Amino acid sequence: MLTDCAALAPCLSFPIWRCQDPRGSQTLTPSRQPVCLHLRLEFKGSSICSKAPPAAAGSWQASPCLSFFCRQTRGPAGRDNLQAPLPHLSGESPRKDWAMKLLVALLALVAPGFSLENGLMRTPPMGWLAWERYRCSINCHEDPDNCINERLFMAMADRLAEDGWRELGYVYVNIDDCWMALQRDEGGVLVPDPERFPSGIRALADYVHSRGLKLGIYGDMGSMTCMGYPGTTLATVALDAQTFASWGVDMLKLDGCYSSSLERALGYPAMAKALNNTGRPIGYSCSWPAYDGGLPPEVNYTLLADICNLWRNFDDIEDSWQSVLSIVDWFSEHQDVLQPMAGPGHWNDPDMLLIGNYGLSFEQAKAQMALWTVLAAPLFMSTDLRAISPQNVDILQNKLMIRINQDPLGIQGRRVLKTKHHIEVFVRPLSKDASAVVFFSRRTDMPYRYRTSLGALNFTGHALYEAQDVYTENVISGLTRDTDFTVVINPSGVVMWHVYPIVGKESLPWL
């Protein structure tokens, strides 16, 4: 099978080393060559190095037990092509797992120096996303107002533009899975379902833009999307990026169903470069880490921060409080890894807001909004904005909450305290020496009176503080780091404070 090298790497450049053979053969110095690679892992027992690279085959081996083979042919228009199947792994299953991990880690190390840096999403993106509320509902004959079709996205754009959402920062209208036809066209181009999107994506983008909003679209770095529609393969990355740009798309969510670790390791960086090459600013949401366990060494967050604007780390959210808790638990348990990687232009994404749907109580809805905000998370609603209750609108349109979420420092908060009474405290540093503090109760019995001080929450210095309750707007004055205070937290609920020093408070943007 003949594959265009550019679709695979494209033509990685990296140092080639020869280590010393334990039997005493020569050692070579490093050189640097551009190569298109076919990668094959082999297990060589105790051997550390191989013989010199045969000139004709262009192969070499590096320690430990990792073989690279490059076999180039001349392709159409003089392009170098790689004639080889996908990597072959030999050996026992545990060794194969280890080998694949090593291969993916190596690809991250040798990937060409490239940074997305599209200037987008300097604060966490905000908008509306179809998946949680509408999933893959495609029976538009029975339920035309609640299926995945162009009318739904136009209706949500209308609500964002007319009901005060846009002015608060909710500007993305994002399509998820199930928008495509089941086959690409004769030219290999992705096309929308002709019955559900008869006007095409370009026309939908034009409509969304006319409302002062941005359009996001969905793809999958694999042979198929999660719901079985055409995926983006290594061979179609550039074509799909150019297609999205030609339609006027403003954001791409690239999922990872039906793909291997190797395909993801090659494909996600390739798509970042392809999006840049279109010349259109397109925000890039990567699901890559969620498919590789979410943690190092399988996940290279330094690389992700260079090539993606945001990334899904963990499981899909479901419309339940238990799902919210599982996400909060995972982010808290691994905060030492995750928290340093968030910042302007690159964000951890715990998934959509459930507020306005069926699975959360009023207190739980307030808790999700506060916890997502303290985590500096993207705020993507996924509910029917045509029927959302005023109570839930108040949560989602809380101006102080949104200002905290959009703080220009872009620092993700951390859980700083977990008590035996099932109370947890999260703190997020903000600009102008302010902080957001979330007191979170996992209790299910009754409101709990929690007594503490700012000093117990790692506040330092001798400043005099005020705190404004983000939900009630009440102001608590005269706080020092040693002042004891009590907050009353409802079961499965939160109290959220915006804490700021009162000296020079006239310069604070919040007041």
PDB file of C-alpha atoms in Angstrom, residues 274-415:
ATOM      1  CA  ALA A 274      -3.150  21.441   8.684  1.00  0.00           C
ATOM      2  CA  LEU A 275      -5.515  23.878  10.406  1.00  0.00           C
ATOM      3  CA  ASN A 276      -2.740  26.458  10.585  1.00  0.00           C
ATOM      4  CA  ASN A 277      -1.977  25.918   6.918  1.00  0.00           C
ATOM      5  CA  THR A 278      -5.536  26.829   5.916  1.00  0.00           C
ATOM      6  CA  GLY A 279      -4.906  30.432   6.941  1.00  0.00           C
ATOM      7  CA  ARG A 280      -8.213  30.552   8.829  1.00  0.00           C
ATOM      8  CA  PRO A 281      -8.185  30.879  12.640  1.00  0.00           C
ATOM      9  CA  ILE A 282      -9.860  27.671  13.845  1.00  0.00           C
ATOM     10  CA  GLY A 283      -9.944  26.728  17.526  1.00  0.00           C
ATOM     11  CA  TYR A 284      -8.827  23.140  18.040  1.00  0.00           C
ATOM     12  CA  SER A 285     -10.320  20.803  20.652  1.00  0.00           C
ATOM     13  CA  CYS A 286      -8.452  17.486  20.969  1.00  0.00           C
ATOM     14  CA  SER A 287      -9.918  14.357  22.563  1.00  0.00           C
ATOM     15  CA  TRP A 288      -6.526  12.641  22.353  1.00  0.00           C
ATOM     16  CA  PRO A 289      -5.699  12.327  26.089  1.00  0.00           C
ATOM     17  CA  ALA A 290      -9.112  10.865  26.933  1.00  0.00           C
ATOM     18  CA  TYR A 291      -8.338   7.896  24.661  1.00  0.00           C
ATOM     19  CA  ASP A 292      -4.885   7.249  26.137  1.00  0.00           C
ATOM     20  CA  GLY A 293      -5.724   7.225  29.832  1.00  0.00           C
ATOM     21  CA  GLY A 294      -5.457  10.952  30.445  1.00  0.00           C
ATOM     22  CA  LEU A 295      -2.111  10.826  32.266  1.00  0.00           C
ATOM     23  CA  PRO A 296       1.633  10.674  31.595  1.00  0.00           C
ATOM     24  CA  PRO A 297       3.600   8.866  30.327  1.00  0.00           C
ATOM     25  CA  GLU A 298       0.983   7.923  27.746  1.00  0.00           C
ATOM     26  CA  VAL A 299      -0.146  11.558  27.515  1.00  0.00           C
ATOM     27  CA  ASN A 300       2.363  14.304  26.789  1.00  0.00           C
ATOM     28  CA  TYR A 301       0.690  17.455  28.095  1.00  0.00           C
ATOM     29  CA  THR A 302       3.576  19.669  27.042  1.00  0.00           C
ATOM     30  CA  LEU A 303       2.965  18.629  23.447  1.00  0.00           C
ATOM     31  CA  LEU A 304      -0.796  19.023  23.840  1.00  0.00           C
ATOM     32  CA  ALA A 305      -0.402  22.581  25.095  1.00  0.00           C
ATOM     33  CA  ASP A 306       1.583  23.343  21.942  1.00  0.00           C
ATOM     34  CA  ILE A 307      -0.865  21.891  19.431  1.00  0.00           C
ATOM     35  CA  CYS A 308      -4.364  22.145  20.954  1.00  0.00           C
ATOM     36  CA  ASN A 309      -6.482  24.980  22.373  1.00  0.00           C
ATOM     37  CA  LEU A 310      -8.305  22.593  24.691  1.00  0.00           C
ATOM     38  CA  TRP A 311      -8.437  18.874  25.275  1.00  0.00           C
ATOM     39  CA  ARG A 312     -10.726  16.307  26.822  1.00  0.00           C
ATOM     40  CA  ASN A 313      -8.884  14.453  29.588  1.00  0.00           C
ATOM     41  CA  PHE A 314     -11.430  12.018  30.982  1.00  0.00           C
ATOM     42  CA  ASP A 315     -14.729  10.219  30.433  1.00  0.00           C
ATOM     43  CA  ASP A 316     -17.743  11.742  28.675  1.00  0.00           C
ATOM     44  CA  ILE A 317     -20.094  13.455  31.063  1.00  0.00           C
ATOM     45  CA  GLU A 318     -23.547  11.911  31.527  1.00  0.00           C
ATOM     46  CA  ASP A 319     -26.686  13.635  32.758  1.00  0.00           C
ATOM     47  CA  SER A 320     -26.226  12.635  36.396  1.00  0.00           C
ATOM     48  CA  TRP A 321     -24.725  13.975  39.604  1.00  0.00           C
ATOM     49  CA  GLN A 322     -22.597  10.839  39.919  1.00  0.00           C
ATOM     50  CA  SER A 323     -20.980  11.658  36.572  1.00  0.00           C
ATOM     51  CA  VAL A 324     -20.153  15.187  37.748  1.00  0.00           C
ATOM     52  CA  LEU A 325     -18.610  13.794  40.944  1.00  0.00           C
ATOM     53  CA  SER A 326     -16.487  11.273  39.038  1.00  0.00           C
ATOM     54  CA  ILE A 327     -15.034  14.066  36.910  1.00  0.00           C
ATOM     55  CA  VAL A 328     -14.360  16.303  39.917  1.00  0.00           C
ATOM     56  CA  ASP A 329     -12.694  13.364  41.692  1.00  0.00           C
ATOM     57  CA  TRP A 330     -10.437  12.582  38.736  1.00  0.00           C
ATOM     58  CA  PHE A 331      -9.405  16.194  38.208  1.00  0.00           C
ATOM     59  CA  SER A 332      -8.707  16.614  41.936  1.00  0.00           C
ATOM     60  CA  GLU A 333      -6.726  13.393  42.280  1.00  0.00           C
ATOM     61  CA  HIS A 334      -4.508  14.331  39.338  1.00  0.00           C
ATOM     62  CA  GLN A 335      -4.369  18.090  39.821  1.00  0.00           C
ATOM     63  CA  ASP A 336      -0.583  18.124  40.213  1.00  0.00           C
ATOM     64  CA  VAL A 337      -0.306  16.929  36.605  1.00  0.00           C
ATOM     65  CA  LEU A 338      -3.238  18.814  35.107  1.00  0.00           C
ATOM     66  CA  GLN A 339      -3.226  22.199  36.813  1.00  0.00           C
ATOM     67  CA  PRO A 340       0.133  23.482  35.507  1.00  0.00           C
ATOM     68  CA  MET A 341      -0.816  22.728  31.896  1.00  0.00           C
ATOM     69  CA  ALA A 342      -3.870  25.014  31.746  1.00  0.00           C
ATOM     70  CA  GLY A 343      -3.474  28.610  30.694  1.00  0.00           C
ATOM     71  CA  PRO A 344      -4.292  31.177  28.016  1.00  0.00           C
ATOM     72  CA  GLY A 345      -4.819  29.362  24.726  1.00  0.00           C
ATOM     73  CA  HIS A 346      -4.703  25.807  26.140  1.00  0.00           C
ATOM     74  CA  TRP A 347      -7.242  24.392  28.604  1.00  0.00           C
ATOM     75  CA  ASN A 348      -8.174  21.167  30.369  1.00  0.00           C
ATOM     76  CA  ASP A 349     -11.777  20.346  29.457  1.00  0.00           C
ATOM     77  CA  PRO A 350     -13.903  18.386  31.964  1.00  0.00           C
ATOM     78  CA  ASP A 351     -16.759  18.319  29.380  1.00  0.00           C
ATOM     79  CA  MET A 352     -20.130  20.031  29.038  1.00  0.00           C
ATOM     80  CA  LEU A 353     -22.379  21.778  31.530  1.00  0.00           C
ATOM     81  CA  LEU A 354     -25.482  19.732  32.380  1.00  0.00           C
ATOM     82  CA  ILE A 355     -27.398  22.707  33.769  1.00  0.00           C
ATOM     83  CA  GLY A 356     -30.915  22.916  32.356  1.00  0.00           C
ATOM     84  CA  ASN A 357     -31.284  19.210  31.642  1.00  0.00           C
ATOM     85  CA  TYR A 358     -32.741  16.435  33.797  1.00  0.00           C
ATOM     86  CA  GLY A 359     -30.051  14.942  36.026  1.00  0.00           C
ATOM     87  CA  LEU A 360     -29.102  17.726  38.459  1.00  0.00           C
ATOM     88  CA  SER A 361     -30.977  19.371  41.296  1.00  0.00           C
ATOM     89  CA  PHE A 362     -30.842  23.140  41.713  1.00  0.00           C
ATOM     90  CA  GLU A 363     -28.028  22.877  44.279  1.00  0.00           C
ATOM     91  CA  GLN A 364     -26.097  20.441  42.109  1.00  0.00           C
ATOM     92  CA  ALA A 365     -26.457  22.720  39.089  1.00  0.00           C
ATOM     93  CA  LYS A 366     -24.995  25.615  41.072  1.00  0.00           C
ATOM     94  CA  ALA A 367     -22.204  23.322  42.224  1.00  0.00           C
ATOM     95  CA  GLN A 368     -21.250  22.236  38.703  1.00  0.00           C
ATOM     96  CA  MET A 369     -21.092  25.840  37.514  1.00  0.00           C
ATOM     97  CA  ALA A 370     -18.897  26.869  40.446  1.00  0.00           C
ATOM     98  CA  LEU A 371     -16.575  23.868  40.192  1.00  0.00           C
ATOM     99  CA  TRP A 372     -16.118  24.238  36.423  1.00  0.00           C
ATOM    100  CA  THR A 373     -15.362  27.929  36.953  1.00  0.00           C
ATOM    101  CA  VAL A 374     -12.755  27.323  39.657  1.00  0.00           C
ATOM    102  CA  LEU A 375     -11.134  24.741  37.342  1.00  0.00           C
ATOM    103  CA  ALA A 376     -10.858  27.377  34.578  1.00  0.00           C
ATOM    104  CA  ALA A 377     -12.904  25.041  32.385  1.00  0.00           C
ATOM    105  CA  PRO A 378     -14.509  25.823  29.034  1.00  0.00           C
ATOM    106  CA  LEU A 379     -18.207  26.596  29.536  1.00  0.00           C
ATOM    107  CA  PHE A 380     -20.212  24.756  26.895  1.00  0.00           C
ATOM    108  CA  MET A 381     -23.906  24.469  27.682  1.00  0.00           C
ATOM    109  CA  SER A 382     -25.795  21.521  26.251  1.00  0.00           C
ATOM    110  CA  THR A 383     -29.465  22.141  26.897  1.00  0.00           C
ATOM    111  CA  ASP A 384     -32.549  23.365  25.070  1.00  0.00           C
ATOM    112  CA  LEU A 385     -32.155  27.134  25.258  1.00  0.00           C
ATOM    113  CA  ARG A 386     -35.707  27.526  23.951  1.00  0.00           C
ATOM    114  CA  ALA A 387     -37.149  25.966  27.098  1.00  0.00           C
ATOM    115  CA  ILE A 388     -34.570  26.553  29.837  1.00  0.00           C
ATOM    116  CA  SER A 389     -35.986  27.719  33.183  1.00  0.00           C
ATOM    117  CA  PRO A 390     -35.283  31.205  34.571  1.00  0.00           C
ATOM    118  CA  GLN A 391     -33.642  29.560  37.576  1.00  0.00           C
ATOM    119  CA  ASN A 392     -31.079  27.821  35.385  1.00  0.00           C
ATOM    120  CA  VAL A 393     -30.589  30.934  33.258  1.00  0.00           C
ATOM    121  CA  ASP A 394     -29.637  32.782  36.444  1.00  0.00           C
ATOM    122  CA  ILE A 395     -26.924  30.197  37.164  1.00  0.00           C
ATOM    123  CA  LEU A 396     -25.485  30.227  33.655  1.00  0.00           C
ATOM    124  CA  GLN A 397     -25.684  34.000  33.218  1.00  0.00           C
ATOM    125  CA  ASN A 398     -24.187  34.912  36.590  1.00  0.00           C
ATOM    126  CA  LYS A 399     -21.938  37.821  35.613  1.00  0.00           C
ATOM    127  CA  LEU A 400     -19.457  37.556  38.464  1.00  0.00           C
ATOM    128  CA  MET A 401     -19.151  33.806  37.883  1.00  0.00           C
ATOM    129  CA  ILE A 402     -18.358  34.391  34.215  1.00  0.00           C
ATOM    130  CA  ARG A 403     -15.816  37.112  35.019  1.00  0.00           C
ATOM    131  CA  ILE A 404     -14.041  34.701  37.342  1.00  0.00           C
ATOM    132  CA  ASN A 405     -14.099  31.969  34.710  1.00  0.00           C
ATOM    133  CA  GLN A 406     -12.672  34.404  32.151  1.00  0.00           C
ATOM    134  CA  ASP A 407      -9.957  35.812  34.412  1.00  0.00           C
ATOM    135  CA  PRO A 408      -7.045  36.828  32.161  1.00  0.00           C
ATOM    136  CA  LEU A 409      -4.404  35.046  34.250  1.00  0.00           C
ATOM    137  CA  GLY A 410      -5.956  31.752  33.198  1.00  0.00           C
ATOM    138  CA  ILE A 411      -4.772  29.844  36.268  1.00  0.00           C
ATOM    139  CA  GLN A 412      -6.642  26.630  37.034  1.00  0.00           C
ATOM    140  CA  GLY A 413      -7.755  26.235  40.637  1.00  0.00           C
ATOM    141  CA  ARG A 414      -6.871  23.403  42.996  1.00  0.00           C
ATOM    142  CA  ARG A 415      -8.535  21.474  45.776  1.00  0.00           C
TER     143      ARG A 415
END
